[in-house]
Every structure is written in structure tokens, then in C-alpha cells.
Coordinates of C-alpha atoms and ligand atoms in Angstrom, one line a residue:
M1 CA 144.4 149.7 74.2
M2 CA 141.5 150.1 77.7
S3 CA 141.8 153.5 78.8
V4 CA 142.2 154.5 82.4
Y5 CA 138.7 155.1 82.8
V6 CA 137.4 152.0 81.7
L7 CA 139.9 150.2 84.2
T8 CA 139.0 152.4 87.1
F9 CA 135.3 151.5 86.5
I10 CA 135.7 147.7 86.4
F11 CA 138.2 147.9 89.7
G12 CA 135.4 150.1 91.1
L13 CA 132.8 147.4 90.4
V14 CA 135.1 144.3 91.3
T15 CA 136.1 145.9 94.3
L16 CA 132.5 147.2 95.2
A17 CA 131.3 143.7 94.6
L18 CA 133.9 141.9 97.0
L19 CA 132.7 144.9 100.1
K20 CA 129.0 143.9 99.0
I21 CA 130.3 139.9 100.3
I22 CA 132.8 141.1 103.1
Y23 CA 129.9 143.9 104.5
P24 CA 126.6 143.2 105.6
P25 CA 124.4 146.4 104.5
W26 CA 124.1 149.4 106.3
N27 CA 121.3 148.7 107.7
F28 CA 121.3 145.4 108.8
P29 CA 121.0 145.6 113.1
K30 CA 124.1 146.5 114.1
N31 CA 123.8 145.0 117.9
I32 CA 124.2 141.4 116.3
P33 CA 127.2 139.9 115.6
T34 CA 128.5 139.3 112.0
I35 CA 129.6 135.7 111.4
P36 CA 132.8 136.6 109.2
F37 CA 132.0 136.1 105.2
Y38 CA 135.0 133.7 104.7
V39 CA 133.0 130.9 107.0
T40 CA 130.5 129.6 104.6
F41 CA 133.3 129.3 102.1
L42 CA 135.3 127.0 104.4
T43 CA 133.6 123.8 103.7
T44 CA 134.2 124.3 100.3
L45 CA 137.8 125.2 100.8
W46 CA 139.0 123.1 103.7
D47 CA 138.0 119.4 105.5
F48 CA 135.5 121.0 107.2
D49 CA 132.2 119.9 108.3
Q50 CA 129.4 121.6 109.6
E51 CA 129.6 120.3 113.3
D52 CA 133.1 122.2 113.0
I53 CA 131.4 125.2 111.5
F54 CA 128.8 125.5 114.6
N55 CA 131.8 124.3 117.3
L56 CA 134.1 127.6 115.5
Y57 CA 132.2 130.4 114.8
L58 CA 128.2 130.0 115.1
R59 CA 127.5 128.4 118.3
E60 CA 128.6 131.3 121.2
P61 CA 127.5 134.3 119.2
L62 CA 124.5 132.7 118.3
E63 CA 123.7 131.0 122.1
K64 CA 124.7 134.6 123.3
Y65 CA 122.5 137.2 120.6
G66 CA 120.3 134.3 119.5
A67 CA 120.7 136.0 115.9
V68 CA 123.6 136.8 113.7
K69 CA 124.4 137.9 110.5
L70 CA 125.5 135.3 108.0
Y71 CA 126.6 135.5 104.3
F72 CA 124.9 132.6 102.4
G73 CA 123.4 132.1 98.8
S74 CA 124.8 135.3 97.0
R75 CA 123.4 137.3 99.6
W76 CA 123.8 138.5 103.7
N77 CA 120.7 137.4 105.9
V78 CA 120.0 136.9 109.3
V79 CA 119.7 133.6 110.8
V80 CA 117.8 133.3 113.8
S81 CA 118.0 130.1 116.8
R82 CA 116.8 131.6 120.2
P83 CA 113.1 130.1 120.4
E84 CA 111.3 133.4 121.7
L85 CA 113.0 134.6 118.2
L86 CA 111.8 131.5 116.0
A87 CA 108.5 131.7 117.7
Q88 CA 107.8 135.2 116.3
M89 CA 109.2 134.3 113.5
F90 CA 106.9 130.7 112.8
K91 CA 103.9 133.3 113.8
D92 CA 104.3 136.3 112.0
E93 CA 103.7 134.8 108.6
D94 CA 102.7 138.8 107.0
T95 CA 106.2 140.0 108.0
F96 CA 108.5 137.3 107.9
A97 CA 106.9 136.2 104.1
K98 CA 108.0 132.7 102.6
S99 CA 110.2 133.3 100.4
G100 CA 111.5 130.4 98.0
N101 CA 114.0 129.8 95.5
H102 CA 111.5 130.4 92.9
I103 CA 111.3 133.9 94.7
K104 CA 115.0 133.9 95.8
I105 CA 116.7 132.8 92.9
P106 CA 114.0 132.2 90.0
Y107 CA 116.9 131.5 87.2
G108 CA 118.8 128.7 89.6
V109 CA 118.2 125.2 88.8
I110 CA 117.2 124.7 92.2
S111 CA 113.9 126.8 91.3
A112 CA 113.9 124.7 88.2
Y113 CA 113.6 121.3 90.2
T114 CA 111.3 122.5 93.0
G115 CA 109.4 125.6 91.7
E116 CA 106.6 127.0 93.3
N117 CA 105.7 124.5 96.0
V118 CA 103.5 124.4 99.2
I119 CA 106.9 125.1 101.3
S120 CA 108.0 127.4 99.4
A121 CA 105.0 129.4 98.8
H122 CA 103.4 132.5 100.2
G123 CA 99.4 133.9 100.8
A124 CA 96.6 132.7 98.5
I125 CA 98.3 129.8 96.4
W126 CA 100.2 128.7 99.5
K127 CA 96.7 128.2 101.5
I128 CA 95.0 126.0 98.6
F129 CA 98.0 123.8 98.3
R130 CA 98.4 123.3 102.1
R131 CA 94.7 122.8 102.3
T132 CA 94.6 120.2 99.2
I133 CA 97.3 118.0 100.2
T134 CA 97.0 117.8 104.5
P135 CA 94.3 115.5 104.3
G136 CA 96.8 112.9 101.8
L137 CA 99.6 113.4 104.2
Q138 CA 97.8 112.9 107.6
I139 CA 95.7 109.7 106.9
F140 CA 97.1 107.1 104.7
D141 CA 97.7 103.2 104.4
H142 CA 100.9 102.7 106.5
R143 CA 101.3 98.6 105.8
P144 CA 103.6 99.6 102.3
M145 CA 106.1 101.1 105.0
V146 CA 106.3 97.8 106.4
E147 CA 106.5 95.5 103.2
H148 CA 109.2 98.1 102.5
A149 CA 111.1 97.5 105.4
D150 CA 111.3 93.5 105.1
L151 CA 112.6 94.0 101.3
F152 CA 114.8 96.8 102.8
C153 CA 116.1 93.8 105.5
S154 CA 116.3 91.6 102.6
L155 CA 118.7 93.8 101.1
I156 CA 121.3 94.0 103.9
S157 CA 121.0 90.2 103.9
K158 CA 121.3 89.9 100.6
Q159 CA 124.4 92.4 100.6
L160 CA 125.9 90.1 103.9
A161 CA 125.6 87.0 101.2
K162 CA 127.3 88.8 98.1
N163 CA 129.9 90.0 100.4
V164 CA 131.4 86.8 102.1
T165 CA 131.4 85.2 98.4
L166 CA 132.2 88.4 96.2
C167 CA 134.4 90.1 98.7
P168 CA 138.2 88.8 98.2
K169 CA 137.7 89.6 94.5
R170 CA 136.2 93.1 94.7
T171 CA 138.3 94.4 97.4
L172 CA 141.2 93.5 95.0
S173 CA 139.7 95.4 92.0
H174 CA 137.7 98.3 93.6
P175 CA 139.7 99.1 97.0
L176 CA 138.6 103.0 97.1
A177 CA 135.1 102.1 96.0
T178 CA 132.5 103.4 98.3
S179 CA 129.5 104.9 96.7
D180 CA 127.8 102.8 94.6
F181 CA 125.8 99.8 96.3
E182 CA 126.8 97.3 94.0
S183 CA 130.6 97.9 95.0
Q184 CA 130.4 97.5 98.6
S185 CA 133.2 94.7 99.9
T186 CA 134.3 93.8 103.4
S187 CA 132.4 90.9 105.1
G188 CA 129.3 92.6 106.3
E189 CA 130.0 96.5 105.6
V190 CA 127.0 97.9 104.1
V191 CA 126.9 101.5 102.7
M192 CA 124.2 103.3 103.6
P193 CA 123.2 106.4 101.8
E194 CA 122.1 104.6 99.0
L195 CA 120.1 101.8 100.4
I196 CA 118.0 104.1 102.9
Q197 CA 117.3 106.2 100.1
R198 CA 115.5 103.2 98.6
L199 CA 113.7 102.5 101.4
S200 CA 112.5 106.1 101.6
L201 CA 111.7 106.9 97.8
A202 CA 110.0 103.5 97.8
N203 CA 107.8 104.4 101.1
I204 CA 107.2 108.7 100.1
S205 CA 106.4 107.1 96.4
K206 CA 103.8 104.8 97.6
V207 CA 102.2 106.0 100.4
A208 CA 101.3 109.7 99.5
L209 CA 101.7 109.8 95.7
G210 CA 100.3 105.9 95.2
L211 CA 103.2 105.1 92.3
D212 CA 105.5 101.9 93.1
I213 CA 108.9 103.5 91.5
G214 CA 110.8 99.8 92.0
T215 CA 113.4 101.4 94.3
L216 CA 113.2 98.4 96.4
T217 CA 112.6 95.3 93.9
R218 CA 114.9 96.4 91.1
D219 CA 118.5 97.5 90.8
N220 CA 118.4 99.9 88.4
S221 CA 115.1 102.3 88.7
D222 CA 115.0 104.7 85.9
L223 CA 113.3 107.3 88.3
H224 CA 116.1 107.0 91.2
E225 CA 118.7 106.5 88.9
Q226 CA 117.5 110.3 87.5
L227 CA 117.4 111.4 90.9
K228 CA 120.9 110.8 91.4
N229 CA 121.6 112.9 88.7
V230 CA 119.8 115.9 89.8
K231 CA 121.0 115.4 93.3
S232 CA 124.7 115.2 91.9
N233 CA 125.0 117.6 90.7
I234 CA 122.4 120.2 92.5
F235 CA 123.9 120.0 95.8
K236 CA 127.5 121.9 94.6
A237 CA 128.7 124.5 97.2
L238 CA 130.1 127.0 94.7
Y239 CA 126.2 127.3 93.3
L240 CA 124.8 127.0 96.5
N241 CA 127.1 130.2 97.6
F242 CA 126.8 131.2 94.3
P243 CA 123.5 130.7 92.5
M244 CA 123.8 133.7 90.2
L245 CA 126.7 131.3 88.2
D246 CA 123.3 129.4 87.0
L247 CA 122.9 132.4 84.5
L248 CA 125.8 132.2 83.1
P249 CA 126.1 129.2 79.9
I250 CA 128.2 126.5 81.9
P251 CA 128.3 122.8 80.5
S252 CA 128.1 121.6 83.6
R253 CA 124.6 123.8 85.1
R254 CA 123.2 123.1 81.8
R255 CA 123.6 118.9 81.7
A256 CA 122.1 119.7 86.0
R257 CA 119.3 122.2 84.2
K258 CA 118.6 118.4 81.5
Y259 CA 118.9 116.2 84.7
V260 CA 116.2 118.1 86.3
E261 CA 113.7 118.2 83.6
D262 CA 114.4 114.1 82.6
F263 CA 113.2 113.8 86.7
R264 CA 110.5 115.9 86.6
R265 CA 109.0 114.8 83.0
S266 CA 109.6 110.7 84.2
L267 CA 107.5 111.4 87.5
M268 CA 104.6 112.7 85.3
K269 CA 105.2 110.3 83.1
S270 CA 104.8 107.7 85.7
V271 CA 101.6 109.8 87.7
K272 CA 99.6 110.1 84.1
A273 CA 100.4 105.9 83.9
N274 CA 99.2 105.1 87.5
L275 CA 96.8 107.8 88.4
V276 CA 95.6 109.9 85.0
N277 CA 94.8 107.3 82.4
N278 CA 92.9 104.9 84.5
Y279 CA 91.4 107.3 86.9
T280 CA 92.8 106.1 90.1
F281 CA 93.3 109.5 90.8
E282 CA 89.3 109.5 91.7
Q283 CA 89.0 106.7 93.9
T284 CA 91.5 107.2 95.8
S285 CA 93.0 109.7 98.6
F286 CA 96.7 110.3 97.6
A287 CA 97.9 113.0 98.6
S288 CA 98.6 113.2 94.3
S289 CA 95.1 112.1 93.4
D290 CA 93.8 115.4 95.4
L291 CA 96.4 117.5 93.3
I292 CA 94.9 116.1 90.1
R293 CA 91.4 117.1 91.2
S294 CA 92.4 120.7 91.9
F295 CA 94.3 120.7 88.9
N296 CA 91.2 119.8 87.0
R297 CA 88.9 121.9 89.0
E298 CA 91.6 124.5 87.6
E299 CA 92.3 126.0 91.4
I300 CA 96.3 125.2 90.5
S301 CA 97.9 125.6 87.0
E302 CA 99.7 121.7 85.5
K303 CA 103.2 123.6 86.4
Q304 CA 101.9 123.8 90.2
L305 CA 100.6 120.5 90.1
I306 CA 103.8 119.4 89.3
D307 CA 106.2 121.1 91.5
N308 CA 104.1 120.1 94.2
I309 CA 104.1 116.0 93.5
V310 CA 107.8 116.7 92.9
I311 CA 108.3 118.4 96.7
I312 CA 106.0 115.7 97.8
M313 CA 108.4 112.9 96.0
V314 CA 111.6 115.0 97.4
A315 CA 110.9 116.1 100.8
G316 CA 108.6 113.7 101.5
H317 CA 111.9 110.8 100.8
E318 CA 115.2 113.3 101.5
N319 CA 114.3 114.5 105.3
P320 CA 113.1 110.9 106.9
Q321 CA 116.3 109.5 104.7
L322 CA 118.8 111.7 106.7
L323 CA 116.6 111.2 110.0
L324 CA 117.2 107.4 109.4
T325 CA 120.7 108.0 108.6
S326 CA 121.2 109.9 111.7
C327 CA 119.3 106.7 113.9
F328 CA 121.1 104.1 112.2
Y329 CA 124.4 106.0 113.4
M330 CA 123.7 106.8 116.9
L331 CA 122.3 103.4 117.2
A332 CA 126.1 102.0 116.2
K333 CA 127.6 104.2 118.5
H334 CA 125.7 103.2 121.7
K335 CA 125.1 99.2 121.6
S336 CA 123.7 99.8 124.9
W337 CA 120.9 101.8 123.5
Q338 CA 120.6 99.5 120.2
R339 CA 120.2 96.3 122.9
K340 CA 117.6 98.1 125.1
I341 CA 115.3 99.1 122.0
R342 CA 115.4 95.6 120.3
E343 CA 114.3 93.9 123.8
E344 CA 111.7 96.7 124.0
V345 CA 110.4 96.1 120.0
R346 CA 110.9 92.1 119.6
D347 CA 107.2 91.5 120.2
C348 CA 105.7 95.0 119.2
N349 CA 102.9 94.7 116.9
V350 CA 103.2 98.1 114.1
D351 CA 100.1 99.7 115.3
K352 CA 101.8 100.1 119.3
L353 CA 105.5 101.5 118.4
G354 CA 104.4 105.0 119.4
E355 CA 104.0 103.7 122.7
L356 CA 107.0 102.3 122.9
P357 CA 109.5 104.9 125.8
L358 CA 112.9 103.6 124.6
L359 CA 112.3 104.1 121.1
N360 CA 110.9 107.3 120.8
S361 CA 112.7 109.0 123.1
F362 CA 115.8 107.9 121.1
I363 CA 114.4 108.9 118.1
F364 CA 113.1 112.9 119.7
E365 CA 117.2 112.4 120.8
C366 CA 118.1 112.1 117.4
I367 CA 116.1 114.4 115.6
R368 CA 117.5 117.0 118.5
L369 CA 120.9 116.4 118.1
Y370 CA 120.9 116.0 114.2
P371 CA 118.2 117.9 112.7
P372 CA 117.5 116.9 109.4
L373 CA 116.9 120.6 107.8
S374 CA 119.5 122.4 109.8
Q375 CA 119.7 125.2 108.7
L376 CA 117.3 127.4 106.6
I377 CA 116.9 130.6 105.1
N378 CA 113.6 130.8 103.1
R379 CA 111.6 134.1 104.8
C380 CA 111.7 137.7 103.5
T381 CA 110.8 140.7 105.9
T382 CA 107.8 142.5 104.0
R383 CA 108.5 145.5 106.1
K384 CA 110.7 147.3 108.7
C385 CA 110.6 145.3 112.1
V386 CA 111.4 144.4 115.3
L387 CA 112.9 141.1 115.9
G388 CA 112.6 140.4 119.4
T389 CA 112.9 143.3 121.8
D390 CA 115.7 145.1 119.9
I391 CA 116.7 144.0 116.7
V392 CA 115.5 146.4 113.7
L393 CA 115.3 144.2 110.6
P394 CA 114.8 146.5 107.1
K395 CA 112.6 145.7 104.6
G396 CA 113.4 143.2 102.4
A397 CA 115.6 141.4 104.7
Y398 CA 116.5 137.6 104.1
V399 CA 116.0 135.6 107.7
G400 CA 116.1 132.3 108.4
Y401 CA 116.9 129.8 111.5
N402 CA 119.5 127.6 112.8
V403 CA 118.0 124.6 114.5
M404 CA 121.0 122.8 115.4
S405 CA 122.2 125.5 117.6
T406 CA 118.5 125.7 118.8
G407 CA 118.4 121.8 120.0
R408 CA 122.0 122.4 121.6
Y409 CA 121.2 125.7 123.4
K410 CA 122.4 125.0 126.8
S411 CA 120.1 127.6 128.2
G412 CA 117.1 125.4 127.2
W413 CA 118.8 122.0 127.3
G414 CA 120.8 122.4 130.4
E415 CA 124.8 121.6 130.9
S416 CA 124.2 118.4 129.3
A417 CA 123.0 119.6 126.2
D418 CA 125.6 118.3 123.5
N419 CA 125.3 114.9 125.2
F420 CA 123.0 112.0 123.9
M421 CA 120.4 111.4 126.4
P422 CA 117.0 109.9 125.2
E423 CA 116.3 109.5 128.8
R424 CA 115.6 113.0 128.9
W425 CA 112.5 113.3 127.7
G426 CA 111.1 111.2 130.2
A427 CA 110.3 107.4 131.2
S428 CA 106.8 107.3 130.3
I429 CA 105.5 107.6 127.3
D430 CA 102.7 109.9 128.1
K431 CA 106.0 112.3 129.9
I432 CA 107.5 111.6 126.3
M433 CA 105.6 112.8 124.3
N434 CA 104.4 116.0 126.5
E435 CA 107.8 117.1 126.5
W436 CA 107.7 116.5 122.9
R437 CA 104.6 118.6 122.3
H438 CA 106.2 121.3 125.0
R439 CA 109.1 121.2 123.4
K440 CA 107.6 121.5 119.6
N441 CA 105.1 124.6 120.9
T442 CA 107.6 126.7 122.9
C443 CA 110.1 126.7 119.9
N444 CA 113.2 124.9 121.5
M445 CA 112.1 121.7 118.9
G446 CA 112.1 123.9 115.6
A447 CA 113.1 120.5 113.7
F448 CA 109.9 120.3 112.4
H449 CA 109.1 124.0 112.2
G450 CA 106.0 125.3 113.7
G451 CA 102.4 126.8 113.6
R452 CA 100.7 127.3 110.6
R453 CA 103.3 126.0 108.1
A454 CA 104.3 123.4 110.6
C455 CA 105.6 120.2 108.4
L456 CA 103.0 118.0 106.8
G457 CA 105.4 114.9 107.1
E458 CA 105.7 115.1 110.6
K459 CA 103.7 112.1 111.4
L460 CA 104.3 110.4 108.6
A461 CA 108.1 110.5 108.8
L462 CA 107.8 109.5 112.6
L463 CA 106.2 106.3 111.8
E464 CA 108.5 105.6 109.3
V465 CA 111.2 105.6 111.1
R466 CA 109.9 103.9 113.5
I467 CA 108.8 100.7 112.0
T468 CA 112.3 100.4 109.6
M469 CA 114.4 100.9 112.7
A470 CA 112.0 98.3 114.9
T471 CA 111.6 96.3 112.0
V472 CA 115.9 95.9 111.2
L473 CA 116.6 95.7 114.8
R474 CA 114.9 92.7 114.9
S475 CA 117.1 90.8 112.7
F476 CA 120.7 92.5 112.5
E477 CA 122.8 94.2 115.4
W478 CA 125.8 96.6 113.7
T479 CA 128.6 98.9 114.4
L480 CA 130.6 101.7 112.7
A481 CA 132.7 100.6 110.3
P482 CA 136.6 100.9 111.1
D483 CA 137.6 102.4 108.4
W484 CA 134.3 105.1 108.3
A485 CA 135.6 108.7 109.1
D486 CA 133.2 109.9 111.7
R487 CA 131.8 113.4 110.4
V488 CA 128.3 114.9 109.1
T489 CA 128.0 116.7 105.5
S490 CA 129.9 119.7 104.6
A491 CA 126.8 122.0 104.4
G492 CA 123.1 122.1 103.5
P493 CA 121.1 118.4 105.0
L494 CA 122.6 117.3 108.5
C495 CA 123.9 113.7 109.1
P496 CA 126.4 111.5 109.2
L497 CA 128.4 111.7 105.6
G498 CA 128.9 108.6 103.6
L499 CA 127.6 105.9 106.9
K500 CA 129.6 102.5 106.5
L501 CA 128.2 99.8 108.8
I502 CA 129.1 96.6 109.7
F503 CA 126.1 94.3 110.6
S504 CA 125.6 90.9 111.4
E505 CA 122.1 88.7 110.8
L506 CA 120.8 88.3 114.2
C507 CA 120.0 84.4 115.3
T508 CA 116.0 83.7 115.2
S509 CA 116.1 82.4 118.6
E510 CA 118.3 85.2 119.7
Ligands
HEM601 C1 112.4 114.2 109.2 C2 111.6 114.3 108.6 C3 111.2 115.8 108.4 C4 111.7 116.5 108.7 C5 112.6 117.0 109.9 C6 111.2 118.3 108.2 C7 111.2 119.8 108.4 C8 110.5 120.2 107.9 C9 110.7 121.7 107.9 C10 111.7 122.2 108.6 C11 109.5 122.1 107.2 C12 109.4 123.8 106.8 C13 110.6 124.4 105.7 C14 110.6 125.7 105.6 O1 111.0 126.3 107.1 O2 110.6 126.1 104.6 C15 108.9 121.6 106.5 C16 107.7 122.1 106.4 C17 107.0 120.3 105.6 N1 107.4 119.3 105.3 FE1 108.6 118.4 106.4 N2 110.1 117.5 107.0 C18 110.0 116.0 107.3 C19 109.5 115.0 106.7 C20 108.4 115.3 105.5 C21 108.1 114.4 105.3 C22 108.1 112.6 105.1 C23 106.6 115.1 104.1 C24 106.0 114.4 102.7 C25 105.5 115.2 101.7 C26 107.1 116.6 104.6 C27 106.1 117.2 104.2 C28 106.3 119.0 104.2 C29 105.5 120.0 103.9 C30 104.5 119.5 102.9 C31 105.5 121.3 104.2 C32 105.4 122.7 104.3 C33 104.1 122.9 104.8 C34 103.7 124.4 104.8 O3 104.8 125.0 104.5 O4 102.4 124.3 104.8 N3 108.0 116.5 105.8 N4 109.2 120.5 107.0

């Protein structure tokens, strides 16, 4: 029989653990609101999406105070959204030091996935990573993206043709099948996530890593299959909220770890076969080639080489994938914009897409309302400090930013902040680009971060979105599938969830 003392001790420990979840640490600032701890778990337990959570619990306190205390990832954090606070955090890298998963939760499966890389690292090693991959992500050959956009259109056409012939049989045998590209059914209907992922994987692999991984030309690219295994296991709300569970011998987490290892091994096998063994890296300027050269000069370790190649692949396909999904969604919802932009891109050469006012203001408006990385918490204070004028943070506090809120601030964007209004960016391309730069510089637009740690893939991602949208607009028109539930992802990266569209091919004479 357990003694009363042991029981009291266990009860005490459980109570303490619960109190640590329910209440923020005593030394956290008292002059900003505390979001109730259970808010983070609502999307796991009920049918809430990120917009619901934002509107119900975050919007008001964030807009009023600019910062809140939020429980996430097994700890209390301070999350900011007011542009001045974002600017301070982005600028003062020494105080708000990057602290990626490899430091925050080194035991987590997610850390095994992306390791110590240019996005998560801090200090001298980050400088080496950034210096190494910058050239390959700024100067690149965009022609594969044009080819891939055409292949993407062929896949949509193929799907439409298949629907016409296979639809009745498939509909009867798989009435609920939606996730698998092969099993899409109703005429004209295309389930977008997998198709867009195949495109964005092909783009980043070819343009930044110099690899053809066949996601658009084969139905079962090995790397794609392995990545799907990783993703379906890694982004589970329970483990994102309680990463310490990864320390336990849970069979599904062991499986997740194995999927991560398989993916990393296959990716490096492909890099070796395509770039290293045949010395191609010596004559090419891909970001991967520069990383291999840096490894050969012993500036980075083999693990850091792999971690960085993995992050280019992961961040480089995932973020454009999210943005493309939001763009397809918004054009389906706003048919007048679909028509106007189709007209604008009709005879436009790829080199001139960046000069089109309607296309570019539309993309910027999608980013404002649906920033792919809506909230990130990956900085840790290196000393006691003051955020803004009076928010005192202790040393060792995790700090993050919520740009979904920044993009919808009424104080920054006016009463129409919630409305989709591409025209707010300006009428001429000069005005639009100036406004984009101004909003980024003042941190009213934080979707690509800013300052010294600004996203290195912005140029590539925007070009990818312009090329893809222009190409698809020339060949198809589309609407939302009537049976698709209009909602966004429940947590993590932000985009419409499981987007389903109805496509119809345009006549060439149109
Ligand atoms: C719509 C597309 C994209 C969005 C919205 C986006 C957003 C971001 C954000 C918010 C950060 C800062 C992350 C943080 O605070 O930890 C970041 C950093 C970064 N992004 Fe992107 N990104 C996009 C596309 C890409 C692409 C295509 C690449 C290509 C590989 C890329 C490479 C990077 C890199 C290397 C960094 C780290 C910069 C540094 O810390 O020095 N991004 N991105």
C-alpha cells in the first residue's frame, strides 16, 4: 500500500504541474492580458479553426495591448503583434535571440526533422549559414518554374478528363474519399493540397537544390511519399502542445522519428547522386552547391549541411504551398478579380509579371489576410528587458509574433481591415510596390519577417506565385466546390483547409 506521504507527494507534483499550465510564471509582465490556457487546446477538442480562435480570444487583446501571454508548446510565452513591438524584436537580435526547436525541444521529433539550420540558428553559425545560401536564393533560374506551371495545368486537365470517365464508378465506391489525389471524383472537382504540394516541391527542389524529384511527372515520387509520412505524423496538435511526450516510448512517435530519418536519408542520397558524386556542385550556383562547398571547406559540419538542405526543401515548398492555396481560394471566392487578373496576364511575358498592378496587389492582399506563418514563437530573451515602453520581460522568456493579427489591425489598416480589398495597395505598380516596401519596413506587414533575419525566399516565392497563378488563369476558371467546408487550418501554418475547387477548361479562343 502506498503511504499517505507518497500519495501527498504525487498529488503535490500533479497540482504543481497543473498550476504551471494554468497560470503564467510569476515574473511574466502583469500589464498585458493572459489568454486562458485552454484556448490552445480548443482546436484539438472542438471544431474550431484558427480564425475562430483569433476572433474569439486573440483579436481584441492583441489589438488593444499589442502583446499577450499565451500557453503553447508546453510553456507560457509572450506573443506580440503591434508593429512597433515586432520592429523592436526583429531589430534587437541579441536580446530576442532566435531559439529554434533544436534548442527549445532538442528531444522532439520536430527537432530531428530540421535540426540546426539557417532559420533556427543564432549568432556566428547563423551568419555562416546565411552567407552561404543567400546567393543561390537571390539569383536563380526561374525557367523550371514556368515548365512546372505548365505541368501543373496538365495535371489539372488530366484530372478533369479522368473525372469525366471515372467519376460515376469512383463516386459510388468511395463516397467519402477526398484526401487522395487519385480518388477525386465529381466532374471538374480537384482537391488542391496534394497537387499544389507536388508543384511547390518540384519548384524548390529544382530551383534551389538542383534536383529533379519527379513530383510532377510521376505519381509516386519516393521523396514525396516520405515527406507525406513525416507531415502526417509531425503536425499533431497533441505533440505540438506537449512536445515532452516525444520523450516517451510511444509507438506512433517512434514511427514518426523513423519517417523523419527515412526522409532525410533519401534527400541526401539524391543530393549525393545529383550534385556530389558527379562533381556538379563545383560548376553550379544552387544554394545546395554552396552548402556543399562550405562543408568541404570545413565551415559547417555534415549534420549542419543536411539540416540546411532539409530546411530549404521544407520551408521552400511549404510556405509557397500555403500562399498558393490561399490565392486559389481567394480567386475562387472573388470571381471578378479572377476575371480581371486573367485579362491582365493574358499576353504578359513572364519577365513582366512583377509589373502587373492587379496580380501583385491581389497577391499582397492574400498575404496580408492569410500570412502562411501566422504565428511563430521561437525567440528567447537573453536578459531582463523592456518590450515597448513598459512590458518588462524576464530573462529566458519565450517571445513570438502573431502576424495574422498585425495584418488585420484596424489601427493600421483602417475599418476595412477584414475586407479583401487589393485596391488598398494602390492603382499603379510603383505605388503598390512602394506601399509593400513601406508596410514591410514599418512591420505592418510581417509575413516575411524583416531586418537582418528577413526571409531569404521572398523573391523566389513571389515569382513562383506570379508564374503559377498567371499560367493557371490562362487555361482555367474555377469556383469553390459546393460541398467544401469554408474553413482554415486549425493550428500551425495558415491556409484554407483541404481546399476543393471546381475547374473548367477555357477555350483557347477566349
Ligand atoms: C510565401 C512564402 C514564404 C513566407 C511567407 C516565408 C516567411 C518567412 C518567415 C516568417 C521567416 C522568419 C522565420 C522566423 O521568425 O523564424 C522566414 C525566414 C526564412 N525563409 Fe521564408 N518564407 C517564404 C518562402 C521561403 C522560401 C521559398 C524559401 C526558400 C528556401 C525561404 C527561406 C527562408 C530562410 C532561409 C529564412 C531564414 C532567414 C534568416 O533567419 O536568416 N522562405 N521566412
